[in-house]
Short mmCIF file of C-alpha atoms (C1' of nucleotides) in Angstrom, two decimals:
data_model
loop_
_atom_site.label_atom_id
_atom_site.label_comp_id
_atom_site.label_asym_id
_atom_site.label_seq_id
_atom_site.Cartn_x
_atom_site.Cartn_y
_atom_site.Cartn_z
CA MET A 257 -48.66 -42.69 -64.26
CA ARG A 258 -48.38 -39.85 -66.65
CA ASN A 259 -47.60 -41.09 -70.02
CA ARG A 260 -47.28 -37.98 -72.05
CA LYS A 261 -47.53 -39.81 -75.35
CA ILE A 262 -51.12 -40.51 -74.48
CA GLY A 263 -51.51 -37.77 -71.96
CA TYR A 264 -53.94 -37.13 -69.24
CA GLY A 265 -57.57 -37.50 -70.09
CA GLU A 266 -57.26 -40.86 -71.78
CA CYS A 267 -60.68 -41.66 -70.53
CA PRO A 268 -63.16 -40.28 -73.09
CA ASN A 269 -66.18 -40.41 -70.81
CA ASP A 270 -64.22 -38.64 -68.25
CA GLN A 271 -63.47 -35.73 -70.56
CA GLY A 272 -60.73 -34.74 -68.20
CA CYS A 273 -61.41 -35.97 -64.72
CA PRO A 274 -59.88 -33.26 -62.58
CA VAL A 275 -58.49 -35.74 -60.06
CA GLU A 276 -56.76 -37.59 -62.86
CA TYR A 277 -55.18 -34.37 -64.03
CA THR A 278 -53.93 -33.48 -60.58
CA LEU A 279 -52.39 -36.90 -60.11
CA ASP A 280 -50.79 -36.55 -63.51
CA VAL A 281 -48.92 -33.53 -62.19
CA ILE A 282 -48.03 -34.62 -58.66
CA GLY A 283 -48.41 -38.39 -58.78
CA GLY A 284 -44.96 -39.31 -60.09
CA LYS A 285 -42.96 -41.60 -57.91
CA TRP A 286 -40.95 -38.88 -56.22
CA LYS A 287 -42.75 -35.72 -57.16
CA GLY A 288 -44.78 -35.44 -54.02
CA VAL A 289 -41.69 -35.80 -51.89
CA LEU A 290 -39.70 -33.32 -53.93
CA LEU A 291 -42.47 -30.76 -53.81
CA TYR A 292 -42.87 -31.36 -50.12
CA HIS A 293 -39.25 -30.53 -49.47
CA LEU A 294 -39.44 -27.50 -51.75
CA ILE A 295 -42.08 -25.98 -49.51
CA GLU A 296 -39.34 -25.12 -47.01
CA GLY A 297 -37.45 -23.19 -49.64
CA THR A 298 -35.15 -23.58 -52.64
CA LYS A 299 -33.09 -26.72 -52.90
CA ARG A 300 -30.08 -27.69 -54.93
CA PHE A 301 -29.67 -30.91 -56.84
CA ASN A 302 -27.34 -32.54 -54.36
CA GLU A 303 -29.44 -31.41 -51.45
CA PHE A 304 -32.22 -33.56 -52.79
CA ARG A 305 -29.77 -36.38 -53.14
CA ARG A 306 -28.85 -36.06 -49.49
CA ILE A 307 -32.44 -35.80 -48.34
CA CYS A 308 -33.49 -38.77 -50.41
CA PRO A 309 -30.55 -41.07 -51.05
CA ALA A 310 -32.86 -43.71 -52.50
CA VAL A 311 -33.55 -41.59 -55.57
CA THR A 312 -31.00 -42.09 -58.30
CA GLN A 313 -29.49 -39.11 -60.12
CA ARG A 314 -31.32 -40.11 -63.24
CA MET A 315 -34.69 -40.30 -61.55
CA LEU A 316 -34.09 -37.05 -59.77
CA THR A 317 -33.26 -35.35 -63.04
CA LEU A 318 -36.28 -36.82 -64.79
CA GLN A 319 -38.75 -35.96 -62.07
CA LEU A 320 -37.42 -32.43 -61.72
CA ARG A 321 -37.59 -31.95 -65.49
CA GLU A 322 -41.19 -33.07 -65.61
CA LEU A 323 -42.13 -30.75 -62.79
CA GLU A 324 -40.35 -27.97 -64.62
CA GLU A 325 -42.15 -28.76 -67.87
CA ASP A 326 -45.43 -28.58 -66.04
CA GLY A 327 -44.45 -25.18 -64.71
CA VAL A 328 -44.57 -26.33 -61.13
CA ILE A 329 -40.95 -25.63 -60.28
CA HIS A 330 -38.36 -23.17 -61.47
CA ARG A 331 -34.81 -24.11 -62.31
CA GLU A 332 -32.26 -21.37 -61.81
CA VAL A 333 -28.84 -22.05 -63.27
CA TYR A 334 -25.85 -20.11 -61.98
CA HIS A 335 -23.03 -20.14 -64.47
CA GLN A 336 -20.26 -20.93 -62.08
CA VAL A 337 -17.74 -23.63 -61.66
CA PRO A 338 -18.59 -25.88 -60.00
CA PRO A 339 -22.09 -25.38 -61.32
CA LYS A 340 -24.97 -24.39 -59.11
CA VAL A 341 -28.62 -24.97 -59.85
CA GLU A 342 -31.43 -24.01 -57.55
CA TYR A 343 -34.91 -25.39 -57.66
CA SER A 344 -37.91 -23.55 -56.27
CA LEU A 345 -41.68 -23.59 -56.48
CA THR A 346 -43.20 -21.30 -59.06
CA GLU A 347 -46.27 -19.23 -58.42
CA PHE A 348 -48.19 -22.06 -60.03
CA GLY A 349 -46.39 -24.62 -57.90
CA LEU A 350 -47.44 -22.74 -54.80
CA THR A 351 -51.07 -23.49 -55.62
CA LEU A 352 -50.27 -27.13 -54.95
CA VAL A 353 -49.01 -26.52 -51.44
CA PRO A 354 -52.37 -27.02 -49.70
CA ILE A 355 -52.73 -30.42 -51.32
CA ILE A 356 -49.20 -31.47 -50.39
CA LEU A 357 -49.72 -30.34 -46.82
CA LEU A 358 -52.99 -32.19 -46.55
CA MET A 359 -51.28 -35.29 -47.88
CA ARG A 360 -48.51 -34.81 -45.36
CA ASP A 361 -51.01 -34.50 -42.52
CA TRP A 362 -52.90 -37.55 -43.60
CA GLY A 363 -49.72 -39.57 -44.00
CA GLU A 364 -48.52 -38.37 -40.63
CA VAL A 365 -51.64 -39.72 -38.97
CA TYR A 366 -51.99 -43.00 -40.81
CA LYS A 367 -48.54 -44.10 -41.91
CA ASN A 368 -48.25 -46.57 -39.08
CA ARG A 369 -51.34 -48.52 -40.04
CA SER A 370 -50.07 -51.89 -41.05
CA GLY A 371 -52.70 -53.88 -42.91
CA SER A 372 -56.30 -53.27 -43.69
CA GLN A 373 -57.86 -53.33 -40.22
CA ASN A 374 -61.04 -53.95 -42.18
CA GLY A 375 -61.25 -50.31 -42.98
CA GLN A 376 -62.01 -49.41 -39.42
CA LEU A 377 -60.48 -46.52 -37.59
CA PRO A 378 -59.26 -47.02 -34.04
CA SER A 379 -62.10 -45.82 -31.86
CA GLN A 380 -61.44 -42.59 -30.02
CA SER A 381 -60.63 -43.02 -26.32
CA MET B 47 -45.67 -46.20 -57.97
CA ARG B 48 -46.20 -48.47 -55.08
CA ASN B 49 -44.09 -51.48 -55.32
CA ARG B 50 -45.16 -53.54 -52.39
CA LYS B 51 -42.16 -55.85 -52.60
CA ILE B 52 -40.02 -52.91 -51.65
CA GLY B 53 -42.78 -50.90 -50.08
CA TYR B 54 -43.21 -47.36 -49.07
CA GLY B 55 -40.41 -45.77 -47.13
CA GLU B 56 -37.61 -46.90 -49.38
CA CYS B 57 -35.82 -43.74 -48.55
CA PRO B 58 -33.89 -44.34 -45.30
CA ASN B 59 -33.27 -40.70 -44.54
CA ASP B 60 -36.87 -40.09 -45.01
CA GLN B 61 -37.85 -42.66 -42.39
CA GLY B 62 -41.28 -42.68 -43.85
CA CYS B 63 -42.00 -39.41 -45.55
CA PRO B 64 -45.72 -38.94 -44.92
CA VAL B 65 -46.34 -37.57 -48.41
CA GLU B 66 -44.72 -40.62 -49.90
CA TYR B 67 -46.99 -42.84 -47.85
CA THR B 68 -50.11 -41.00 -48.93
CA LEU B 69 -49.14 -41.24 -52.57
CA ASP B 70 -48.48 -44.91 -52.08
CA VAL B 71 -52.12 -45.32 -51.13
CA ILE B 72 -53.84 -43.02 -53.60
CA GLY B 73 -51.23 -42.50 -56.30
CA GLY B 74 -51.95 -45.55 -58.45
CA LYS B 75 -52.84 -44.82 -62.02
CA TRP B 76 -56.57 -45.02 -61.52
CA LYS B 77 -57.02 -44.97 -57.77
CA GLY B 78 -57.70 -41.29 -57.45
CA VAL B 79 -60.39 -41.47 -60.09
CA LEU B 80 -61.98 -44.54 -58.57
CA LEU B 81 -62.05 -43.01 -55.12
CA TYR B 82 -63.41 -39.81 -56.56
CA HIS B 83 -66.35 -41.62 -58.07
CA LEU B 84 -66.91 -43.59 -54.88
CA ILE B 85 -67.53 -40.39 -52.99
CA GLU B 86 -70.97 -40.19 -54.58
CA GLY B 87 -71.85 -43.62 -53.28
CA THR B 88 -71.32 -47.33 -53.84
CA LYS B 89 -70.43 -48.48 -57.30
CA ARG B 90 -70.48 -51.81 -59.06
CA PHE B 91 -67.69 -53.22 -61.16
CA ASN B 92 -69.33 -52.54 -64.50
CA GLU B 93 -70.39 -49.11 -63.42
CA PHE B 94 -66.74 -48.23 -63.15
CA ARG B 95 -66.21 -49.71 -66.57
CA ARG B 96 -68.89 -47.48 -67.98
CA ILE B 97 -67.58 -44.40 -66.22
CA CYS B 98 -64.03 -45.07 -67.31
CA PRO B 99 -63.96 -47.16 -70.47
CA ALA B 100 -60.22 -46.62 -70.81
CA VAL B 101 -59.51 -48.79 -67.80
CA THR B 102 -59.22 -52.44 -68.66
CA GLN B 103 -60.96 -55.08 -66.57
CA ARG B 104 -57.62 -56.29 -65.34
CA MET B 105 -56.47 -52.87 -64.25
CA LEU B 106 -59.78 -52.17 -62.61
CA THR B 107 -59.57 -55.41 -60.66
CA LEU B 108 -55.98 -54.77 -59.63
CA GLN B 109 -56.54 -51.22 -58.50
CA LEU B 110 -59.68 -52.13 -56.60
CA ARG B 111 -57.88 -55.00 -54.91
CA GLU B 112 -55.04 -52.77 -53.81
CA LEU B 113 -57.44 -50.23 -52.40
CA GLU B 114 -59.22 -53.03 -50.61
CA GLU B 115 -55.95 -54.40 -49.22
CA ASP B 116 -55.15 -50.97 -47.89
CA GLY B 117 -58.51 -50.89 -46.18
CA VAL B 118 -59.66 -47.90 -48.18
CA ILE B 119 -62.62 -49.54 -49.86
CA HIS B 120 -65.00 -52.32 -48.95
CA ARG B 121 -66.01 -55.04 -51.34
CA GLU B 122 -69.44 -56.51 -50.75
CA VAL B 123 -70.20 -59.68 -52.66
CA TYR B 124 -73.80 -60.72 -53.19
CA HIS B 125 -74.05 -64.40 -53.92
CA GLN B 126 -76.44 -64.17 -56.80
CA VAL B 127 -76.45 -65.13 -60.40
CA PRO B 128 -75.46 -63.08 -62.24
CA PRO B 129 -73.09 -61.96 -59.51
CA LYS B 130 -73.23 -58.58 -57.92
CA VAL B 131 -70.38 -56.84 -56.17
CA GLU B 132 -70.57 -53.42 -54.62
CA TYR B 133 -67.64 -51.22 -53.76
CA SER B 134 -67.80 -48.49 -51.17
CA LEU B 135 -65.50 -46.33 -49.11
CA THR B 136 -64.66 -47.64 -45.67
CA GLU B 137 -64.50 -45.46 -42.61
CA PHE B 138 -60.78 -45.25 -43.27
CA GLY B 139 -61.37 -44.43 -46.91
CA LEU B 140 -63.59 -41.56 -45.87
CA THR B 141 -60.59 -39.89 -44.24
CA LEU B 142 -59.16 -39.49 -47.74
CA VAL B 143 -62.15 -37.60 -49.05
CA PRO B 144 -60.85 -34.11 -48.19
CA ILE B 145 -57.66 -34.82 -50.14
CA ILE B 146 -59.55 -36.15 -53.14
CA LEU B 147 -61.88 -33.16 -53.13
CA LEU B 148 -58.97 -30.76 -52.90
CA MET B 149 -57.33 -32.52 -55.82
CA ARG B 150 -60.58 -32.31 -57.73
CA ASP B 151 -60.85 -28.58 -57.06
CA TRP B 152 -57.29 -27.95 -58.08
CA GLY B 153 -57.68 -30.03 -61.23
CA GLU B 154 -60.93 -28.24 -62.01
CA VAL B 155 -59.18 -24.90 -61.92
CA TYR B 156 -55.96 -25.77 -63.71
CA LYS B 157 -56.71 -28.65 -66.06
CA ASN B 158 -56.86 -26.36 -69.06
CA ARG B 159 -53.36 -25.03 -68.63
CA SER B 160 -51.51 -26.28 -71.64
CA GLY B 161 -47.77 -25.94 -71.20
CA SER B 162 -45.62 -24.38 -68.55
CA GLN B 163 -46.55 -20.70 -68.87
CA ASN B 164 -43.29 -20.18 -67.02
CA GLY B 165 -44.97 -21.03 -63.77
CA GLN B 166 -47.00 -17.88 -63.82
CA LEU B 167 -50.65 -17.70 -62.95
CA PRO B 168 -52.97 -15.65 -65.12
CA SER B 169 -53.29 -12.32 -63.37
CA GLN B 170 -56.66 -11.70 -61.80
CA SER B 171 -58.89 -9.37 -63.85
"C1'" DT Z 179 0.03 -32.79 -62.26
"C1'" DG Z 180 -3.79 -34.56 -60.33
"C1'" DA Z 181 -7.73 -34.73 -57.19
"C1'" DT Z 182 -12.22 -32.40 -55.94
"C1'" DG Z 183 -17.01 -30.87 -56.45
"C1'" DT Z 184 -21.54 -29.89 -58.93
"C1'" DA Z 185 -24.84 -31.11 -61.91
"C1'" DG Z 186 -25.68 -33.55 -64.75
"C1'" DT Z 187 -25.59 -37.42 -69.61
"C1'" DA Z 188 -25.27 -41.84 -71.87
"C1'" DT Z 189 -25.94 -46.48 -72.19
"C1'" DC Z 190 -27.63 -50.72 -71.00
"C1'" DT Z 191 -30.34 -53.75 -68.25
"C1'" DA Z 192 -33.93 -55.18 -65.02
"C1'" DA Z 193 -38.25 -54.87 -63.09
"C1'" DA Z 194 -42.83 -53.29 -62.73
"C1'" DT Z 195 -46.95 -51.80 -64.87
"C1'" DT Z 196 -50.25 -52.03 -68.33
"C1'" DG Z 197 -52.81 -53.92 -72.16
"C1'" DA Z 198 -55.10 -57.51 -75.35
"C1'" DT Z 199 -57.39 -61.44 -75.67
"C1'" DA Z 200 -59.54 -65.50 -74.37
"C1'" DC Z 201 -61.73 -68.07 -70.80
"C1'" DT Z 202 -64.71 -69.12 -66.40
"C1'" DT Z 203 -68.95 -69.69 -63.43
"C1'" DA Z 204 -73.80 -70.53 -62.72
"C1'" DG Z 205 -78.60 -69.86 -63.10
"C1'" DG Z 206 -82.44 -68.10 -65.85
"C1'" DA Z 207 -84.50 -66.97 -70.51
"C1'" DG Z 208 -85.71 -68.41 -75.08
"C1'" DC N 202 -79.27 -76.82 -75.77
"C1'" DT N 203 -77.51 -72.43 -76.22
"C1'" DC N 204 -77.11 -67.62 -75.06
"C1'" DC N 205 -76.95 -63.97 -71.72
"C1'" DT N 206 -75.16 -61.55 -67.71
"C1'" DA N 207 -71.71 -59.80 -64.03
"C1'" DA N 208 -67.53 -60.06 -62.29
"C1'" DG N 209 -64.02 -61.55 -62.72
"C1'" DT N 210 -59.02 -64.93 -64.07
"C1'" DA N 211 -55.27 -66.52 -66.88
"C1'" DT N 212 -51.82 -65.92 -70.02
"C1'" DC N 213 -48.81 -63.58 -72.77
"C1'" DA N 214 -46.86 -59.43 -74.89
"C1'" DA N 215 -45.78 -54.56 -74.95
"C1'" DT N 216 -44.69 -50.45 -72.68
"C1'" DT N 217 -42.94 -47.71 -69.11
"C1'" DT N 218 -40.29 -46.90 -65.32
"C1'" DA N 219 -36.35 -47.49 -62.66
"C1'" DG N 220 -31.63 -48.68 -61.55
"C1'" DA N 221 -26.41 -49.37 -62.18
"C1'" DT N 222 -22.53 -47.80 -63.88
"C1'" DA N 223 -19.53 -45.05 -66.25
"C1'" DC N 224 -18.60 -40.68 -68.10
"C1'" DT N 225 -18.29 -35.21 -68.93
"C1'" DA N 226 -16.95 -30.18 -68.11
"C1'" DC N 227 -14.38 -26.82 -65.83
"C1'" DA N 228 -12.28 -23.94 -62.35
"C1'" DT N 229 -9.97 -24.33 -58.13
"C1'" DC N 230 -7.10 -26.43 -54.48
"C1'" DA N 231 -2.91 -28.83 -53.02
#
DNA sequence: TGATGTAGTATCTAAATTGATACTTAGGAG
DNA sequence: CTCCTAAGTATCAATTTAGATACTACATCA
């Protein structure tokens, strides 16, 4: 996903498939989750670490930096000791909220599906 | 993204973050694009190749297989020579359509943003 | 004097993803 | 007899992503 040396829109025929672009912004391994938690409000670096202990510091830094570069989140540094940095959604980032919420809803409903079930949905009772 | 040896839900505190699950299903490098094109109707292997020449055969096969495993798409093999295989969305796959379309709309609107613009949206005129 | 806490870097390694290239299968056309 | 087609596989190499571990700065607390 998202290889900025080549960049989104690698597919010439696709002259910028909009879905591809969107996934380029939110499709990183942890980005969806980070954005999801940012919907509730600003978060600090170590808060994310507590919420998601499986993400390493390095990964957290990298993913947050990419989101920042894309203008999706804002990074507010307080020059204190110990340091304090708050992350929040930008105005631009807020435009992604409906997508994140729809993804949350979908995941909520289907996350317990195990295998393929042949693509069938359980019939309504 | 999506490392099925470890699997979705690697984050214990997250006991299955729904957003993470959703991205596990549709977040593969080409999956969004493939699903997007499947919304119009069934597609054959080489049709995808024509639509997206940047995807290699191998990648196309792998991504389609993963989508099939997840029950999102159906693979219909016609035993002919030369062979014919048609891919289509399953009933389950159809539940993803609203997300894909929302991602398309968002991408449509914002794909021409270059850098970060400081997270600001252009003010309405 | 030394430990504590936040928000990271730096470095190195391991694993996963992706790509390039060649090869397969089988029947019909020339 | 050879070529063509569609839909792949197989194999190997390159790239990218991710993880582990150690390290930093600085004010404050004990």
